[in-house]
Tab-separated table of C-alpha atoms in Angstrom:
chain	number	residue	atom	x	y	z
A	1	MET	CA	-4.993	76.644	-106.831
A	2	VAL	CA	-6.396	78.950	-109.514
A	3	PHE	CA	-4.288	79.520	-112.600
A	4	GLU	CA	-5.204	82.922	-113.910
A	5	ASN	CA	-4.892	84.219	-117.454
A	6	VAL	CA	-4.398	81.010	-119.323
A	7	PRO	CA	-4.863	81.557	-123.151
A	8	TYR	CA	-8.201	83.125	-124.174
A	9	GLU	CA	-8.375	84.340	-120.601
A	10	LEU	CA	-9.823	81.069	-119.465
A	11	THR	CA	-9.108	80.093	-115.932
A	12	SER	CA	-7.997	76.598	-115.076
A	13	TYR	CA	-8.577	75.135	-111.657
A	14	LEU	CA	-6.851	72.699	-109.385
A	15	PHE	CA	-8.204	72.723	-105.882
A	16	GLY	CA	-7.227	70.774	-102.818
A	17	PRO	CA	-3.963	69.961	-101.079
A	18	LYS	CA	-1.253	68.132	-103.035
A	19	TRP	CA	-1.615	64.904	-101.072
A	20	PHE	CA	-5.253	64.754	-102.228
A	21	TYR	CA	-4.450	64.935	-105.959
A	22	GLY	CA	-6.126	62.045	-107.708
A	23	PHE	CA	-8.330	61.053	-104.783
A	24	ASP	CA	-10.947	63.570	-105.908
A	25	SER	CA	-11.066	61.866	-109.301
A	26	ILE	CA	-11.591	58.506	-107.594
A	27	ILE	CA	-14.478	60.012	-105.602
A	28	GLU	CA	-15.965	61.405	-108.801
A	29	LEU	CA	-15.544	58.047	-110.483
A	30	ILE	CA	-17.662	56.476	-107.715
A	31	ALA	CA	-20.250	59.241	-108.236
A	32	ILE	CA	-20.226	58.438	-111.961
A	33	VAL	CA	-20.924	54.745	-111.319
A	34	ILE	CA	-23.881	55.607	-109.047
A	35	SER	CA	-25.192	58.194	-111.518
A	36	VAL	CA	-24.942	55.719	-114.391
A	37	LEU	CA	-27.005	53.219	-112.362
A	38	LEU	CA	-29.695	55.869	-111.886
A	39	VAL	CA	-29.544	56.824	-115.578
A	40	TYR	CA	-29.899	53.201	-116.626
A	41	TYR	CA	-32.749	52.340	-114.281
A	42	SER	CA	-34.778	55.502	-114.839
A	43	TYR	CA	-34.402	55.039	-118.601
A	44	LYS	CA	-35.587	51.456	-118.188
A	45	CYS	CA	-38.615	52.790	-116.262
A	46	PHE	CA	-39.275	55.212	-119.105
A	47	LYS	CA	-39.154	52.423	-121.693
A	48	LEU	CA	-41.622	50.371	-119.633
A	49	THR	CA	-44.047	53.083	-118.553
A	50	LYS	CA	-43.580	55.685	-121.326
A	51	GLU	CA	-43.833	58.349	-118.624
A	52	ASP	CA	-41.694	61.398	-119.388
A	53	LYS	CA	-40.693	62.033	-115.765
A	54	TYR	CA	-38.381	59.018	-115.888
A	55	LEU	CA	-36.771	60.283	-119.081
A	56	TYR	CA	-36.140	63.703	-117.497
A	57	PHE	CA	-34.665	62.076	-114.395
A	58	SER	CA	-32.445	59.925	-116.573
A	59	THR	CA	-31.343	63.000	-118.557
A	60	ALA	CA	-30.547	64.921	-115.359
A	61	PHE	CA	-28.241	62.180	-114.078
A	62	LEU	CA	-26.731	61.681	-117.531
A	63	LEU	CA	-25.732	65.361	-117.515
A	64	ILE	CA	-24.309	64.969	-113.993
A	65	THR	CA	-22.340	61.905	-115.176
A	66	LEU	CA	-20.933	63.790	-118.163
A	67	ALA	CA	-20.109	66.751	-115.922
A	68	PHE	CA	-18.038	64.533	-113.626
A	69	ILE	CA	-16.291	62.948	-116.620
A	70	ALA	CA	-15.349	66.447	-117.822
A	71	LYS	CA	-14.060	67.369	-114.369
A	72	ILE	CA	-11.972	64.204	-114.135
A	73	ALA	CA	-10.512	64.819	-117.607
A	74	GLY	CA	-9.696	68.412	-116.700
A	75	THR	CA	-8.137	67.473	-113.392
A	76	LEU	CA	-6.111	64.564	-114.733
A	77	ALA	CA	-4.810	66.785	-117.517
A	78	ILE	CA	-3.113	69.034	-115.018
A	79	TYR	CA	-1.969	66.617	-112.302
A	80	LYS	CA	1.774	66.380	-112.705
A	81	PRO	CA	3.919	64.476	-112.806
A	82	ARG	CA	2.429	61.203	-111.534
A	83	ILE	CA	-1.047	61.093	-113.080
A	84	ALA	CA	-0.091	62.766	-116.357
A	85	ARG	CA	2.360	59.930	-116.898
A	86	THR	CA	-0.253	57.240	-116.491
A	87	GLN	CA	-1.964	55.698	-119.502
A	88	LEU	CA	-5.149	57.663	-118.850
A	89	GLY	CA	-3.256	60.915	-118.358
A	90	SER	CA	-1.208	60.552	-121.529
A	91	SER	CA	-4.241	59.489	-123.580
A	92	ILE	CA	-6.043	62.666	-122.446
A	93	HIS	CA	-3.035	64.693	-123.581
A	94	GLN	CA	-2.893	62.871	-126.909
A	95	ALA	CA	-6.605	63.344	-127.506
A	96	PHE	CA	-6.188	67.081	-127.136
A	97	ALA	CA	-2.787	67.442	-128.764
A	98	GLY	CA	-2.014	71.083	-129.395
A	99	LEU	CA	-3.758	72.205	-126.245
A	100	SER	CA	-1.818	72.751	-123.069
A	101	PRO	CA	-2.940	70.872	-119.935
A	102	TYR	CA	-4.161	74.217	-118.613
A	103	ASP	CA	-6.346	74.773	-121.700
A	104	ILE	CA	-7.800	71.294	-121.337
A	105	ASN	CA	-8.439	71.932	-117.674
A	106	ALA	CA	-10.131	75.279	-118.369
A	107	VAL	CA	-12.374	73.893	-121.122
A	108	ALA	CA	-13.214	70.843	-119.010
A	109	TRP	CA	-14.292	73.064	-116.118
A	110	ILE	CA	-16.545	75.128	-118.401
A	111	ILE	CA	-18.189	71.911	-119.595
A	112	TYR	CA	-18.429	70.782	-115.969
A	113	PHE	CA	-20.131	74.031	-114.898
A	114	CYS	CA	-22.678	73.929	-117.732
A	115	LEU	CA	-23.580	70.244	-117.505
A	116	MET	CA	-23.771	70.102	-113.721
A	117	LEU	CA	-26.008	73.161	-113.483
A	118	LEU	CA	-28.233	71.821	-116.272
A	119	GLY	CA	-28.478	68.480	-114.475
A	120	PHE	CA	-29.479	70.139	-111.200
A	121	MET	CA	-31.904	72.394	-113.058
A	122	ILE	CA	-33.691	69.416	-114.602
A	123	LEU	CA	-33.856	67.756	-111.167
A	124	PHE	CA	-35.355	70.963	-109.813
A	125	LEU	CA	-37.943	70.967	-112.635
A	126	ILE	CA	-38.866	67.361	-111.815
A	127	VAL	CA	-39.272	67.841	-108.065
A	128	SER	CA	-41.132	71.124	-108.617
A	129	ARG	CA	-43.579	69.283	-110.878
A	130	LEU	CA	-42.920	71.767	-113.668
A	131	THR	CA	-43.774	70.426	-117.107
A	132	TRP	CA	-42.932	71.690	-120.579
A	133	LYS	CA	-46.252	73.547	-120.423
A	134	ASN	CA	-44.514	76.029	-118.099
A	135	GLN	CA	-42.371	77.128	-121.044
A	136	ARG	CA	-41.750	80.683	-119.840
A	137	VAL	CA	-40.560	79.600	-116.399
A	138	ILE	CA	-38.312	76.945	-117.916
A	139	ALA	CA	-36.890	79.420	-120.465
A	140	LEU	CA	-36.094	81.847	-117.661
A	141	LEU	CA	-34.439	79.087	-115.636
A	142	PHE	CA	-32.340	78.087	-118.657
A	143	TYR	CA	-31.283	81.699	-119.052
A	144	PHE	CA	-30.184	82.006	-115.429
A	145	VAL	CA	-28.379	78.686	-115.480
A	146	PHE	CA	-26.409	79.660	-118.592
A	147	LEU	CA	-25.713	83.074	-117.140
A	148	ALA	CA	-24.427	81.460	-113.939
A	149	ALA	CA	-22.296	78.988	-115.909
A	150	TRP	CA	-20.864	81.812	-118.017
A	151	ILE	CA	-19.925	84.043	-115.090
A	152	SER	CA	-18.619	81.000	-113.212
A	153	ILE	CA	-15.822	80.829	-115.785
A	154	ILE	CA	-14.472	84.014	-114.207
A	155	HIS	CA	-15.710	83.529	-110.651
A	156	TYR	CA	-15.902	79.825	-109.889
A	157	GLN	CA	-17.732	80.571	-106.616
A	158	LEU	CA	-20.843	81.556	-108.550
A	159	PHE	CA	-21.100	78.007	-109.869
A	160	TYR	CA	-21.126	76.557	-106.364
A	161	ILE	CA	-23.503	79.249	-105.100
A	162	THR	CA	-25.927	78.479	-107.949
A	163	SER	CA	-25.577	74.739	-107.306
A	164	PHE	CA	-26.247	75.457	-103.640
A	165	ALA	CA	-29.425	77.393	-104.494
A	166	LEU	CA	-30.722	74.665	-106.812
A	167	LEU	CA	-29.777	71.891	-104.378
A	168	ALA	CA	-31.413	73.775	-101.500
A	169	LEU	CA	-34.711	73.792	-103.397
A	170	ILE	CA	-34.280	70.156	-104.455
A	171	THR	CA	-33.420	69.068	-100.894
A	172	TYR	CA	-36.427	70.920	-99.513
A	173	SER	CA	-38.702	69.133	-102.012
A	174	TYR	CA	-37.212	65.772	-101.076
A	175	TYR	CA	-37.651	66.570	-97.390
A	176	GLN	CA	-41.310	67.385	-98.079
A	177	ASN	CA	-41.584	64.145	-100.032
A	178	TYR	CA	-40.168	62.230	-97.049
A	179	LYS	CA	-42.541	63.982	-94.646
A	180	GLU	CA	-45.440	63.071	-96.886
A	181	ILE	CA	-44.700	59.409	-97.489
A	182	ARG	CA	-42.583	58.605	-94.357
A	183	ASN	CA	-40.580	56.118	-96.302
A	184	GLU	CA	-37.065	55.004	-95.324
A	185	LYS	CA	-35.827	55.229	-98.906
A	186	ALA	CA	-37.217	58.734	-99.347
A	187	ARG	CA	-35.328	59.699	-96.163
A	188	PHE	CA	-32.059	58.468	-97.645
A	189	VAL	CA	-32.706	60.474	-100.818
A	190	ALA	CA	-33.407	63.627	-98.770
A	191	ILE	CA	-30.220	63.084	-96.711
A	192	ALA	CA	-28.222	62.465	-99.899
A	193	PHE	CA	-29.245	65.778	-101.418
A	194	GLY	CA	-28.733	67.485	-98.053
A	195	MET	CA	-25.129	66.276	-98.047
A	196	LEU	CA	-24.583	67.421	-101.607
A	197	LEU	CA	-26.026	70.773	-100.530
A	198	ILE	CA	-23.582	71.158	-97.624
A	199	SER	CA	-20.668	70.109	-99.820
A	200	GLN	CA	-21.376	73.125	-102.065
A	201	VAL	CA	-20.809	75.449	-99.084
A	202	PHE	CA	-17.334	73.988	-98.557
A	203	PHE	CA	-16.597	74.189	-102.295
A	204	VAL	CA	-17.303	77.940	-102.260
A	205	PHE	CA	-14.492	78.550	-99.775
A	206	VAL	CA	-11.860	76.107	-101.074
A	207	ILE	CA	-9.826	78.983	-102.450
A	208	TYR	CA	-9.186	80.222	-98.889
A	209	LEU	CA	-8.538	76.884	-97.222
A	210	ARG	CA	-7.513	73.913	-99.340
A	211	VAL	CA	-8.499	71.291	-96.817
A	212	LEU	CA	-12.133	72.343	-97.305
A	213	TYR	CA	-11.923	70.764	-100.740
A	214	VAL	CA	-11.215	67.404	-99.098
A	215	LEU	CA	-14.218	67.830	-96.804
A	216	ALA	CA	-16.414	68.896	-99.721
A	217	GLU	CA	-15.360	65.920	-101.825
A	218	LEU	CA	-15.921	63.497	-98.936
A	219	LEU	CA	-19.374	64.943	-98.317
A	220	GLN	CA	-20.130	64.654	-102.012
A	221	LEU	CA	-19.054	61.018	-101.890
A	222	LEU	CA	-21.315	60.399	-98.895
A	223	GLY	CA	-24.166	62.110	-100.734
A	224	PHE	CA	-23.838	59.767	-103.692
A	225	VAL	CA	-23.495	56.728	-101.432
A	226	TYR	CA	-26.753	57.792	-99.739
A	227	LEU	CA	-28.337	57.952	-103.205
A	228	LEU	CA	-27.215	54.402	-103.822
A	229	ILE	CA	-28.735	53.015	-100.596
A	230	PRO	CA	-32.445	53.475	-101.534
A	231	PHE	CA	-31.664	52.113	-104.962
A	232	MET	CA	-30.138	48.991	-103.433
A	233	LEU	CA	-33.011	48.624	-100.968
A	234	ILE	CA	-35.479	48.600	-103.860
A	235	PHE	CA	-33.535	45.857	-105.620
A	236	ARG	CA	-33.144	43.768	-102.485
A	237	LYS	CA	-36.791	42.854	-102.879
A	238	LYS	CA	-37.207	39.259	-104.018
A	239	PRO	CA	-40.078	37.985	-106.192
A	240	LYS	CA	-43.065	36.592	-104.303
A	241	LEU	CA	-44.275	33.425	-105.882
A	242	GLN	CA	-47.095	32.937	-103.405
A	243	ASN	CA	-49.711	35.249	-101.982
A	244	GLU	CA	-48.601	38.216	-99.787
B	1	MET	CA	-48.454	56.841	-111.216
B	2	ASN	CA	-50.933	56.858	-108.373
B	3	GLU	CA	-52.855	59.863	-109.698
B	4	LYS	CA	-56.622	60.167	-110.049
B	5	ARG	CA	-56.921	57.938	-113.098
B	6	ARG	CA	-55.262	54.561	-113.200
B	7	GLY	CA	-52.843	53.995	-116.027
B	8	LYS	CA	-52.717	50.845	-118.123
B	9	LEU	CA	-49.821	49.397	-116.126
B	10	GLU	CA	-51.583	50.125	-112.851
B	11	ILE	CA	-54.727	48.329	-114.021
B	12	ILE	CA	-52.646	45.304	-115.052
B	13	ALA	CA	-50.900	45.366	-111.657
B	14	ASP	CA	-54.274	45.584	-109.868
B	15	ILE	CA	-55.592	42.556	-111.780
B	16	LEU	CA	-52.456	40.528	-111.046
B	17	ARG	CA	-52.417	41.652	-107.412
B	18	SER	CA	-56.018	40.474	-107.007
B	19	MET	CA	-54.924	37.033	-108.223
B	20	GLN	CA	-51.825	37.050	-106.007
B	21	LYS	CA	-53.893	37.838	-102.922
B	22	LYS	CA	-56.173	34.893	-103.701
B	23	GLU	CA	-53.268	32.413	-103.657
B	24	GLY	CA	-52.564	32.949	-107.341
B	25	LYS	CA	-56.026	32.083	-108.668
B	26	ILE	CA	-59.315	33.926	-108.968
B	27	LYS	CA	-62.835	33.533	-110.358
B	28	PRO	CA	-63.839	35.916	-113.195
B	29	THR	CA	-66.755	37.349	-111.158
B	30	HIS	CA	-64.493	38.062	-108.222
B	31	LEU	CA	-61.957	39.656	-110.534
B	32	LEU	CA	-64.607	41.876	-112.087
B	33	TYR	CA	-65.515	43.141	-108.624
B	34	LYS	CA	-61.897	43.572	-107.495
B	35	SER	CA	-60.570	45.210	-110.646
B	36	ASN	CA	-63.201	47.943	-110.722
B	37	LEU	CA	-63.474	47.674	-114.515
B	38	SER	CA	-66.365	47.185	-116.916
B	39	HIS	CA	-66.913	43.649	-118.209
B	40	ALA	CA	-65.724	44.605	-121.698
B	41	LYS	CA	-62.594	46.361	-120.426
B	42	LEU	CA	-61.712	43.470	-118.105
B	43	LYS	CA	-62.080	41.004	-120.980
B	44	GLU	CA	-59.758	43.159	-123.068
B	45	TYR	CA	-57.111	43.181	-120.325
B	46	LEU	CA	-57.454	39.452	-119.647
B	47	THR	CA	-56.975	38.659	-123.344
B	48	MET	CA	-53.832	40.775	-123.346
B	49	LEU	CA	-52.479	39.133	-120.176
B	50	LEU	CA	-53.182	35.672	-121.615
B	51	GLU	CA	-51.350	36.598	-124.823
B	52	LYS	CA	-48.360	37.905	-122.876
B	53	GLY	CA	-48.223	34.716	-120.807
B	54	MET	CA	-48.758	36.481	-117.488
B	55	ILE	CA	-51.878	34.509	-116.624
B	56	GLU	CA	-53.567	31.319	-117.719
B	57	GLU	CA	-57.191	30.212	-117.881
B	58	LYS	CA	-58.160	26.810	-116.469
B	59	LEU	CA	-61.373	24.944	-115.688
B	60	VAL	CA	-61.624	23.935	-112.047
B	61	LYS	CA	-64.606	21.721	-111.225
B	62	GLY	CA	-66.239	22.919	-114.436
B	63	ARG	CA	-65.793	26.595	-113.569
B	64	LYS	CA	-63.480	29.066	-115.282
B	65	MET	CA	-60.565	30.300	-113.146
B	66	TYR	CA	-57.620	32.588	-113.869
B	67	PHE	CA	-54.146	31.718	-112.567
B	68	ILE	CA	-51.186	34.051	-112.316
B	69	LYS	CA	-48.025	32.723	-113.983
B	70	GLU	CA	-44.329	33.374	-113.334
B	71	GLN	CA	-44.322	36.180	-115.915
B	72	GLY	CA	-47.141	37.809	-113.996
B	73	TYR	CA	-45.206	37.641	-110.720
B	74	LYS	CA	-42.172	39.108	-112.480
B	75	PHE	CA	-44.276	41.960	-113.820
B	76	LEU	CA	-45.663	42.659	-110.351
B	77	LEU	CA	-42.177	42.747	-108.835
B	78	GLU	CA	-40.909	45.121	-111.520
B	79	PHE	CA	-43.994	47.291	-111.138
B	80	GLU	CA	-43.512	47.513	-107.367
B	81	ARG	CA	-39.859	48.426	-107.863
B	82	ILE	CA	-40.722	51.203	-110.310
B	83	LYS	CA	-43.374	52.485	-107.907
B	84	GLU	CA	-40.934	52.510	-104.997
B	85	PHE	CA	-38.250	54.145	-107.127
B	86	SER	CA	-40.763	56.767	-108.225
B	87	GLU	CA	-41.900	57.488	-104.660
B	88	SER	CA	-38.421	57.545	-103.124
B	89	PHE	CA	-36.969	59.840	-105.774
B	90	GLY	CA	-40.020	62.100	-105.785
B	91	LEU	CA	-40.960	61.368	-109.393
């Protein structure tokens, strides 16, 4: 459902069938937990190795985490009557007293668009091996990402199309990475981003068929679960106290 | 991490791995050959590893030997995890 012409001409969004209200936030909460794990561990790697790539990776997933938090806040603000009456729902309303749930939802979606695209952009920079030395390319990318986020406020589809484009490039890089190292964990990472990529296609068309939102969210969930698997496989390794 | 030049952490991991492969202990001459470092550089790294408690120096039958300690094994495990994380996530 798209609520047009909310104050300041911002558009607030609530996709998906009614029976799915709230489940999307649970899915995003799971994505947040997985993203936070990646943020924490890559930051730990940065502290140990002092290599910037880990810091960028950590930043990318931090932005994705914050984007999902914004989306949850925006969605919970508008879910009525059940979720709005919960402690979390009412605390969101109290925190933004003076704003209507639709305003909160609209602002939250803008934040979601910006942060998510920035997160994907940083991931794209990492997998493309672009460094801060490529300032002009990065500046141009920033410009396009902000442009996409801005226009997405009016046409939400542009956000998902841009995400699709960035994720397509990221997935291709991860597929190449898997082909190069033939590692089981790298395969899971490539599949994870592939699933996130397909979910964007469904998101583009949710306005025409609500059930697509359910499929998109489930694919997104699967994508994040597939990101968790290689992470868990790495940590399954036990210390060797004798020779190999 | 596995670029042309080895980083500091990679050199430390190589030294510890050499010890691990030799059942946790190694002779200095063998280590010099395995680590692919100059004598002065190796000494510098060994001093650092001794200070950090990752290895210990002992005399075995009157000859100096280096032994990897629990801290050293822990470092190796963490290093391997970071390497795998880096490879899997294309970093």
